[in-house]
mmCIF file of N, CA and C in Angstrom:
data_model
loop_
_atom_site.group_PDB
_atom_site.id
_atom_site.type_symbol
_atom_site.label_atom_id
_atom_site.label_comp_id
_atom_site.label_asym_id
_atom_site.label_seq_id
_atom_site.Cartn_x
_atom_site.Cartn_y
_atom_site.Cartn_z
ATOM 1 N N MET C 1 -92.726 -116.594 111.068
ATOM 2 C CA MET C 1 -93.162 -115.759 109.991
ATOM 3 C C MET C 1 -91.941 -114.979 109.494
ATOM 4 N N THR C 2 -91.772 -114.947 108.195
ATOM 5 C CA THR C 2 -90.633 -114.231 107.653
ATOM 6 C C THR C 2 -90.865 -112.729 107.722
ATOM 7 N N THR C 3 -89.780 -112.021 107.646
ATOM 8 C CA THR C 3 -89.854 -110.561 107.720
ATOM 9 C C THR C 3 -90.655 -109.997 106.556
ATOM 10 N N LYS C 4 -90.493 -110.580 105.377
ATOM 11 C CA LYS C 4 -91.206 -110.100 104.186
ATOM 12 C C LYS C 4 -92.718 -110.258 104.366
ATOM 13 N N LYS C 5 -93.152 -111.421 104.862
ATOM 14 C CA LYS C 5 -94.577 -111.654 105.087
ATOM 15 C C LYS C 5 -95.101 -110.730 106.181
ATOM 16 N N HIS C 6 -94.295 -110.556 107.222
ATOM 17 C CA HIS C 6 -94.700 -109.685 108.322
ATOM 18 C C HIS C 6 -94.894 -108.250 107.828
ATOM 19 N N ASN C 7 -93.950 -107.760 107.032
ATOM 20 C CA ASN C 7 -94.055 -106.396 106.496
ATOM 21 C C ASN C 7 -95.241 -106.258 105.556
ATOM 22 N N LYS C 8 -95.495 -107.289 104.753
ATOM 23 C CA LYS C 8 -96.635 -107.248 103.835
ATOM 24 C C LYS C 8 -97.946 -107.221 104.618
ATOM 25 N N ARG C 9 -98.057 -108.055 105.648
ATOM 26 C CA ARG C 9 -99.263 -108.096 106.478
ATOM 27 C C ARG C 9 -99.457 -106.775 107.212
ATOM 28 N N LYS C 10 -98.368 -106.203 107.698
ATOM 29 C CA LYS C 10 -98.444 -104.922 108.398
ATOM 30 C C LYS C 10 -98.908 -103.816 107.444
ATOM 31 N N ALA C 11 -98.425 -103.848 106.212
ATOM 32 C CA ALA C 11 -98.843 -102.851 105.221
ATOM 33 C C ALA C 11 -100.324 -103.011 104.891
ATOM 34 N N GLN C 12 -100.793 -104.257 104.777
ATOM 35 C CA GLN C 12 -102.211 -104.497 104.514
ATOM 36 C C GLN C 12 -103.067 -103.987 105.658
ATOM 37 N N LEU C 13 -102.671 -104.252 106.886
ATOM 38 C CA LEU C 13 -103.439 -103.790 108.044
ATOM 39 C C LEU C 13 -103.479 -102.270 108.102
ATOM 40 N N LYS C 14 -102.377 -101.639 107.759
ATOM 41 C CA LYS C 14 -102.353 -100.175 107.742
ATOM 42 C C LYS C 14 -103.352 -99.652 106.712
ATOM 43 N N LYS C 15 -103.401 -100.310 105.576
ATOM 44 C CA LYS C 15 -104.347 -99.919 104.523
ATOM 45 C C LYS C 15 -105.788 -100.067 105.013
ATOM 46 N N TYR C 16 -106.089 -101.159 105.687
ATOM 47 C CA TYR C 16 -107.445 -101.386 106.181
ATOM 48 C C TYR C 16 -107.813 -100.375 107.267
ATOM 49 N N LEU C 17 -106.850 -100.021 108.092
ATOM 50 C CA LEU C 17 -107.121 -99.020 109.119
ATOM 51 C C LEU C 17 -107.420 -97.658 108.502
ATOM 52 N N GLU C 18 -106.759 -97.358 107.407
ATOM 53 C CA GLU C 18 -107.044 -96.100 106.724
ATOM 54 C C GLU C 18 -108.472 -96.099 106.182
ATOM 55 N N GLN C 19 -108.974 -97.269 105.837
ATOM 56 C CA GLN C 19 -110.337 -97.360 105.332
ATOM 57 C C GLN C 19 -111.365 -97.156 106.431
ATOM 58 N N LEU C 20 -110.945 -97.281 107.681
ATOM 59 C CA LEU C 20 -111.870 -97.000 108.774
ATOM 60 C C LEU C 20 -112.293 -95.532 108.764
ATOM 61 N N ASP C 21 -111.536 -94.726 108.089
ATOM 62 C CA ASP C 21 -111.847 -93.307 107.986
ATOM 63 C C ASP C 21 -112.712 -93.035 106.748
ATOM 64 N N GLU C 22 -113.423 -94.046 106.303
ATOM 65 C CA GLU C 22 -114.246 -93.987 105.098
ATOM 66 C C GLU C 22 -115.306 -92.886 105.160
ATOM 67 N N PHE C 23 -115.781 -92.593 106.335
ATOM 68 C CA PHE C 23 -116.823 -91.578 106.488
ATOM 69 C C PHE C 23 -116.381 -90.248 105.889
ATOM 70 N N ASN C 24 -115.115 -89.909 106.044
ATOM 71 C CA ASN C 24 -114.608 -88.648 105.517
ATOM 72 C C ASN C 24 -114.766 -88.553 104.003
ATOM 73 N N TRP C 25 -114.694 -89.676 103.326
ATOM 74 C CA TRP C 25 -114.810 -89.665 101.871
ATOM 75 C C TRP C 25 -116.257 -89.585 101.422
ATOM 76 N N HIS C 26 -117.134 -90.233 102.157
ATOM 77 C CA HIS C 26 -118.535 -90.255 101.746
ATOM 78 C C HIS C 26 -119.308 -89.013 102.173
ATOM 79 N N HIS C 27 -118.885 -88.380 103.263
ATOM 80 C CA HIS C 27 -119.601 -87.217 103.794
ATOM 81 C C HIS C 27 -118.614 -86.115 104.182
ATOM 82 N N PRO C 28 -117.901 -85.538 103.221
ATOM 83 C CA PRO C 28 -116.854 -84.566 103.579
ATOM 84 C C PRO C 28 -117.381 -83.307 104.267
ATOM 85 N N THR C 29 -118.606 -82.894 103.996
ATOM 86 C CA THR C 29 -119.119 -81.670 104.618
ATOM 87 C C THR C 29 -119.543 -81.896 106.058
ATOM 88 N N LYS C 30 -119.816 -83.126 106.444
ATOM 89 C CA LYS C 30 -120.276 -83.421 107.798
ATOM 90 C C LYS C 30 -119.144 -83.748 108.766
ATOM 91 N N VAL C 31 -117.945 -83.919 108.244
ATOM 92 C CA VAL C 31 -116.840 -84.363 109.087
ATOM 93 C C VAL C 31 -116.567 -83.379 110.215
ATOM 94 N N SER C 32 -116.525 -82.103 109.909
ATOM 95 C CA SER C 32 -116.221 -81.134 110.959
ATOM 96 C C SER C 32 -117.334 -81.086 112.006
ATOM 97 N N ASP C 33 -118.576 -81.315 111.586
ATOM 98 C CA ASP C 33 -119.694 -81.322 112.521
ATOM 99 C C ASP C 33 -119.678 -82.545 113.427
ATOM 100 N N MET C 34 -119.142 -83.650 112.923
ATOM 101 C CA MET C 34 -119.192 -84.909 113.656
ATOM 102 C C MET C 34 -117.812 -85.361 114.124
ATOM 103 N N ALA C 35 -116.881 -84.457 114.226
ATOM 104 C CA ALA C 35 -115.490 -84.832 114.513
ATOM 105 C C ALA C 35 -115.362 -85.755 115.716
ATOM 106 N N ASP C 36 -116.087 -85.472 116.770
ATOM 107 C CA ASP C 36 -115.994 -86.307 117.953
ATOM 108 C C ASP C 36 -117.348 -86.899 118.322
ATOM 109 N N SER C 37 -118.139 -87.209 117.325
ATOM 110 C CA SER C 37 -119.476 -87.722 117.610
ATOM 111 C C SER C 37 -119.411 -89.146 118.158
ATOM 112 N N GLN C 38 -120.393 -89.492 118.928
ATOM 113 C CA GLN C 38 -120.465 -90.835 119.502
ATOM 114 C C GLN C 38 -120.628 -91.871 118.390
ATOM 115 N N PHE C 39 -121.396 -91.551 117.366
ATOM 116 C CA PHE C 39 -121.607 -92.467 116.246
ATOM 117 C C PHE C 39 -120.285 -92.832 115.590
ATOM 118 N N GLU C 40 -119.471 -91.828 115.328
ATOM 119 C CA GLU C 40 -118.193 -92.066 114.674
ATOM 120 C C GLU C 40 -117.278 -92.919 115.557
ATOM 121 N N ARG C 41 -117.237 -92.618 116.845
ATOM 122 C CA ARG C 41 -116.410 -93.411 117.770
ATOM 123 C C ARG C 41 -116.910 -94.848 117.847
ATOM 124 N N ASP C 42 -118.234 -95.021 117.880
ATOM 125 C CA ASP C 42 -118.794 -96.374 117.941
ATOM 126 C C ASP C 42 -118.441 -97.173 116.698
ATOM 127 N N GLN C 43 -118.547 -96.551 115.538
ATOM 128 C CA GLN C 43 -118.222 -97.245 114.287
ATOM 129 C C GLN C 43 -116.744 -97.629 114.243
ATOM 130 N N THR C 44 -115.886 -96.714 114.643
ATOM 131 C CA THR C 44 -114.448 -97.003 114.651
ATOM 132 C C THR C 44 -114.151 -98.138 115.625
ATOM 133 N N ASN C 45 -114.723 -98.073 116.818
ATOM 134 C CA ASN C 45 -114.509 -99.141 117.804
ATOM 135 C C ASN C 45 -115.045 -100.478 117.308
ATOM 136 N N TYR C 46 -116.191 -100.457 116.631
ATOM 137 C CA TYR C 46 -116.788 -101.683 116.098
ATOM 138 C C TYR C 46 -115.825 -102.351 115.104
ATOM 139 N N TYR C 47 -115.306 -101.572 114.161
ATOM 140 C CA TYR C 47 -114.427 -102.163 113.153
ATOM 141 C C TYR C 47 -113.063 -102.538 113.732
ATOM 142 N N LEU C 48 -112.581 -101.810 114.712
ATOM 143 C CA LEU C 48 -111.351 -102.228 115.387
ATOM 144 C C LEU C 48 -111.568 -103.557 116.101
ATOM 145 N N ALA C 49 -112.731 -103.724 116.714
ATOM 146 C CA ALA C 49 -113.058 -104.994 117.378
ATOM 147 C C ALA C 49 -113.145 -106.128 116.363
ATOM 148 N N GLN C 50 -113.765 -105.864 115.227
ATOM 149 C CA GLN C 50 -113.884 -106.904 114.204
ATOM 150 C C GLN C 50 -112.511 -107.315 113.683
ATOM 151 N N LEU C 51 -111.636 -106.329 113.444
ATOM 152 C CA LEU C 51 -110.273 -106.653 113.018
ATOM 153 C C LEU C 51 -109.546 -107.455 114.096
ATOM 154 N N SER C 52 -109.743 -107.087 115.333
ATOM 155 C CA SER C 52 -109.102 -107.809 116.441
ATOM 156 C C SER C 52 -109.569 -109.254 116.495
ATOM 157 N N HIS C 53 -110.870 -109.473 116.358
ATOM 158 C CA HIS C 53 -111.409 -110.838 116.361
ATOM 159 C C HIS C 53 -110.799 -111.665 115.240
ATOM 160 N N VAL C 54 -110.759 -111.104 114.043
ATOM 161 C CA VAL C 54 -110.217 -111.842 112.898
ATOM 162 C C VAL C 54 -108.740 -112.152 113.122
ATOM 163 N N LEU C 55 -107.997 -111.179 113.603
ATOM 164 C CA LEU C 55 -106.564 -111.402 113.811
ATOM 165 C C LEU C 55 -106.306 -112.467 114.876
ATOM 166 N N ILE C 56 -107.012 -112.408 115.979
ATOM 167 C CA ILE C 56 -106.751 -113.353 117.076
ATOM 168 C C ILE C 56 -107.213 -114.765 116.714
ATOM 169 N N ASN C 57 -108.274 -114.868 115.906
ATOM 170 C CA ASN C 57 -108.809 -116.190 115.558
ATOM 171 C C ASN C 57 -108.146 -116.812 114.330
ATOM 172 N N ASN C 58 -107.614 -115.994 113.428
ATOM 173 C CA ASN C 58 -107.066 -116.526 112.183
ATOM 174 C C ASN C 58 -105.543 -116.541 112.117
ATOM 175 N N TYR C 59 -104.904 -115.773 112.969
ATOM 176 C CA TYR C 59 -103.445 -115.668 112.939
ATOM 177 C C TYR C 59 -102.895 -115.893 114.346
ATOM 178 N N PRO C 60 -101.702 -116.429 114.438
ATOM 179 C CA PRO C 60 -101.112 -116.666 115.769
ATOM 180 C C PRO C 60 -100.505 -115.387 116.343
ATOM 181 N N VAL C 61 -101.360 -114.479 116.790
ATOM 182 C CA VAL C 61 -100.890 -113.209 117.351
ATOM 183 C C VAL C 61 -101.466 -113.010 118.748
ATOM 184 N N SER C 62 -100.793 -112.190 119.524
ATOM 185 C CA SER C 62 -101.231 -111.907 120.886
ATOM 186 C C SER C 62 -101.990 -110.579 120.928
ATOM 187 N N TYR C 63 -102.583 -110.295 122.079
ATOM 188 C CA TYR C 63 -103.269 -109.014 122.261
ATOM 189 C C TYR C 63 -102.271 -107.862 122.122
ATOM 190 N N ASN C 64 -101.068 -108.060 122.625
ATOM 191 C CA ASN C 64 -100.041 -107.025 122.501
ATOM 192 C C ASN C 64 -99.699 -106.760 121.041
ATOM 193 N N SER C 65 -99.574 -107.814 120.252
ATOM 194 C CA SER C 65 -99.266 -107.659 118.826
ATOM 195 C C SER C 65 -100.398 -106.948 118.098
ATOM 196 N N ILE C 66 -101.626 -107.318 118.424
ATOM 197 C CA ILE C 66 -102.775 -106.663 117.804
ATOM 198 C C ILE C 66 -102.797 -105.187 118.180
ATOM 199 N N GLY C 67 -102.528 -104.898 119.443
ATOM 200 C CA GLY C 67 -102.470 -103.507 119.882
ATOM 201 C C GLY C 67 -101.438 -102.706 119.110
ATOM 202 N N GLN C 68 -100.282 -103.299 118.868
ATOM 203 C CA GLN C 68 -99.242 -102.624 118.093
ATOM 204 C C GLN C 68 -99.674 -102.430 116.647
ATOM 205 N N MET C 69 -100.288 -103.452 116.054
ATOM 206 C CA MET C 69 -100.720 -103.356 114.664
ATOM 207 C C MET C 69 -101.801 -102.299 114.470
ATOM 208 N N LEU C 70 -102.737 -102.249 115.411
ATOM 209 C CA LEU C 70 -103.868 -101.327 115.290
ATOM 210 C C LEU C 70 -103.596 -99.988 115.969
ATOM 211 N N ASN C 71 -102.430 -99.879 116.590
ATOM 212 C CA ASN C 71 -102.019 -98.655 117.264
ATOM 213 C C ASN C 71 -102.979 -98.268 118.397
ATOM 214 N N ILE C 72 -103.368 -99.286 119.169
ATOM 215 C CA ILE C 72 -104.217 -99.059 120.345
ATOM 216 C C ILE C 72 -103.664 -99.889 121.503
ATOM 217 N N ASP C 73 -104.090 -99.582 122.712
ATOM 218 C CA ASP C 73 -103.658 -100.280 123.911
ATOM 219 C C ASP C 73 -104.190 -101.720 123.917
ATOM 220 N N PRO C 74 -103.356 -102.697 124.271
ATOM 221 C CA PRO C 74 -103.829 -104.088 124.326
ATOM 222 C C PRO C 74 -105.038 -104.283 125.244
ATOM 223 N N LYS C 75 -105.134 -103.478 126.294
ATOM 224 C CA LYS C 75 -106.305 -103.568 127.171
ATOM 225 C C LYS C 75 -107.568 -103.143 126.423
ATOM 226 N N LYS C 76 -107.423 -102.160 125.540
ATOM 227 C CA LYS C 76 -108.569 -101.714 124.740
ATOM 228 C C LYS C 76 -108.965 -102.809 123.747
ATOM 229 N N VAL C 77 -107.970 -103.542 123.235
ATOM 230 C CA VAL C 77 -108.260 -104.654 122.325
ATOM 231 C C VAL C 77 -109.166 -105.662 123.027
ATOM 232 N N LYS C 78 -108.791 -106.052 124.236
ATOM 233 C CA LYS C 78 -109.602 -107.011 124.997
ATOM 234 C C LYS C 78 -110.995 -106.461 125.278
ATOM 235 N N ARG C 79 -111.060 -105.188 125.668
ATOM 236 C CA ARG C 79 -112.344 -104.563 125.984
ATOM 237 C C ARG C 79 -113.253 -104.504 124.749
ATOM 238 N N LEU C 80 -112.680 -104.121 123.605
ATOM 239 C CA LEU C 80 -113.473 -104.053 122.375
ATOM 240 C C LEU C 80 -113.976 -105.430 121.964
ATOM 241 N N MET C 81 -113.118 -106.434 122.114
ATOM 242 C CA MET C 81 -113.514 -107.786 121.734
ATOM 243 C C MET C 81 -114.619 -108.318 122.638
ATOM 244 N N SER C 82 -114.628 -107.920 123.889
ATOM 245 C CA SER C 82 -115.692 -108.381 124.779
ATOM 246 C C SER C 82 -116.982 -107.577 124.567
ATOM 247 N N THR C 83 -116.848 -106.351 124.071
ATOM 248 C CA THR C 83 -118.015 -105.498 123.842
ATOM 249 C C THR C 83 -118.746 -105.863 122.556
ATOM 250 N N TYR C 84 -117.979 -106.111 121.489
ATOM 251 C CA TYR C 84 -118.565 -106.389 120.172
ATOM 252 C C TYR C 84 -118.307 -107.845 119.785
ATOM 253 N N PRO C 85 -119.349 -108.621 119.523
ATOM 254 C CA PRO C 85 -119.145 -110.011 119.089
ATOM 255 C C PRO C 85 -118.604 -110.054 117.658
ATOM 256 N N GLN C 86 -117.948 -111.136 117.327
ATOM 257 C CA GLN C 86 -117.384 -111.287 115.992
ATOM 258 C C GLN C 86 -118.485 -111.494 114.977
ATOM 259 N N GLU C 87 -118.452 -110.718 113.894
ATOM 260 C CA GLU C 87 -119.441 -110.833 112.827
ATOM 261 C C GLU C 87 -118.813 -111.160 111.478
ATOM 262 N N TYR C 88 -117.505 -111.052 111.389
ATOM 263 C CA TYR C 88 -116.803 -111.324 110.127
ATOM 264 C C TYR C 88 -115.759 -112.398 110.374
ATOM 265 N N LYS C 89 -115.517 -113.210 109.344
ATOM 266 C CA LYS C 89 -114.545 -114.293 109.497
ATOM 267 C C LYS C 89 -113.198 -113.965 108.869
ATOM 268 N N THR C 90 -113.180 -113.016 107.926
ATOM 269 C CA THR C 90 -111.930 -112.678 107.256
ATOM 270 C C THR C 90 -111.778 -111.167 107.145
ATOM 271 N N ILE C 91 -110.548 -110.755 106.935
ATOM 272 C CA ILE C 91 -110.272 -109.336 106.721
ATOM 273 C C ILE C 91 -110.914 -108.887 105.415
ATOM 274 N N LYS C 92 -110.993 -109.792 104.456
ATOM 275 C CA LYS C 92 -111.604 -109.453 103.166
ATOM 276 C C LYS C 92 -113.073 -109.040 103.350
ATOM 277 N N GLU C 93 -113.808 -109.725 104.209
ATOM 278 C CA GLU C 93 -115.206 -109.368 104.463
ATOM 279 C C GLU C 93 -115.314 -107.976 105.083
ATOM 280 N N ILE C 94 -114.414 -107.669 106.003
ATOM 281 C CA ILE C 94 -114.409 -106.343 106.625
ATOM 282 C C ILE C 94 -114.098 -105.284 105.578
ATOM 283 N N LYS C 95 -113.130 -105.583 104.723
ATOM 284 C CA LYS C 95 -112.747 -104.640 103.663
ATOM 285 C C LYS C 95 -113.929 -104.357 102.742
ATOM 286 N N GLU C 96 -114.664 -105.395 102.350
ATOM 287 C CA GLU C 96 -115.826 -105.207 101.473
ATOM 288 C C GLU C 96 -116.887 -104.351 102.147
ATOM 289 N N LYS C 97 -117.116 -104.575 103.421
ATOM 290 C CA LYS C 97 -118.109 -103.792 104.163
ATOM 291 C C LYS C 97 -117.690 -102.327 104.238
ATOM 292 N N LEU C 98 -116.412 -102.081 104.476
ATOM 293 C CA LEU C 98 -115.915 -100.707 104.538
ATOM 294 C C LEU C 98 -115.983 -100.018 103.181
ATOM 295 N N GLN C 99 -115.761 -100.780 102.115
ATOM 296 C CA GLN C 99 -115.813 -100.181 100.787
ATOM 297 C C GLN C 99 -117.237 -99.814 100.393
ATOM 298 N N ASN C 100 -118.220 -100.530 100.932
ATOM 299 C CA ASN C 100 -119.612 -100.167 100.676
ATOM 300 C C ASN C 100 -119.946 -98.805 101.266
ATOM 301 N N GLY C 101 -119.451 -98.559 102.461
ATOM 302 C CA GLY C 101 -119.662 -97.280 103.114
ATOM 303 C C GLY C 101 -121.070 -97.038 103.604
ATOM 304 N N LYS C 102 -121.911 -98.062 103.646
ATOM 305 C CA LYS C 102 -123.295 -97.881 104.064
ATOM 306 C C LYS C 102 -123.411 -97.523 105.537
ATOM 307 N N ASP C 103 -122.526 -98.057 106.359
ATOM 308 C CA ASP C 103 -122.577 -97.764 107.793
ATOM 309 C C ASP C 103 -122.095 -96.358 108.111
ATOM 310 N N TRP C 104 -121.441 -95.749 107.168
ATOM 311 C CA TRP C 104 -120.848 -94.434 107.431
ATOM 312 C C TRP C 104 -121.706 -93.409 106.786
#
């Protein structure tokens, strides 16, 4: 993979990770009340697992690489993937779901 493609993919993943914080945009008054709520943690873990599944199945990357991209421990990547089954086939599907904001 060329450096240019790698940097572009890394920038896209960073953008998608920022969208995981979608709840803050849809419910700004509730954020302080739910800062460490179980619901919020579950949703974040769910989407991190979905991104991990898509990355491992669609791109030639390792658990360590996914951990670096998502800024989480590779052991957590494996744990999330075993906890949540894959429901999306592409990053685009995950992006569309996050843009809807219905889960948040």
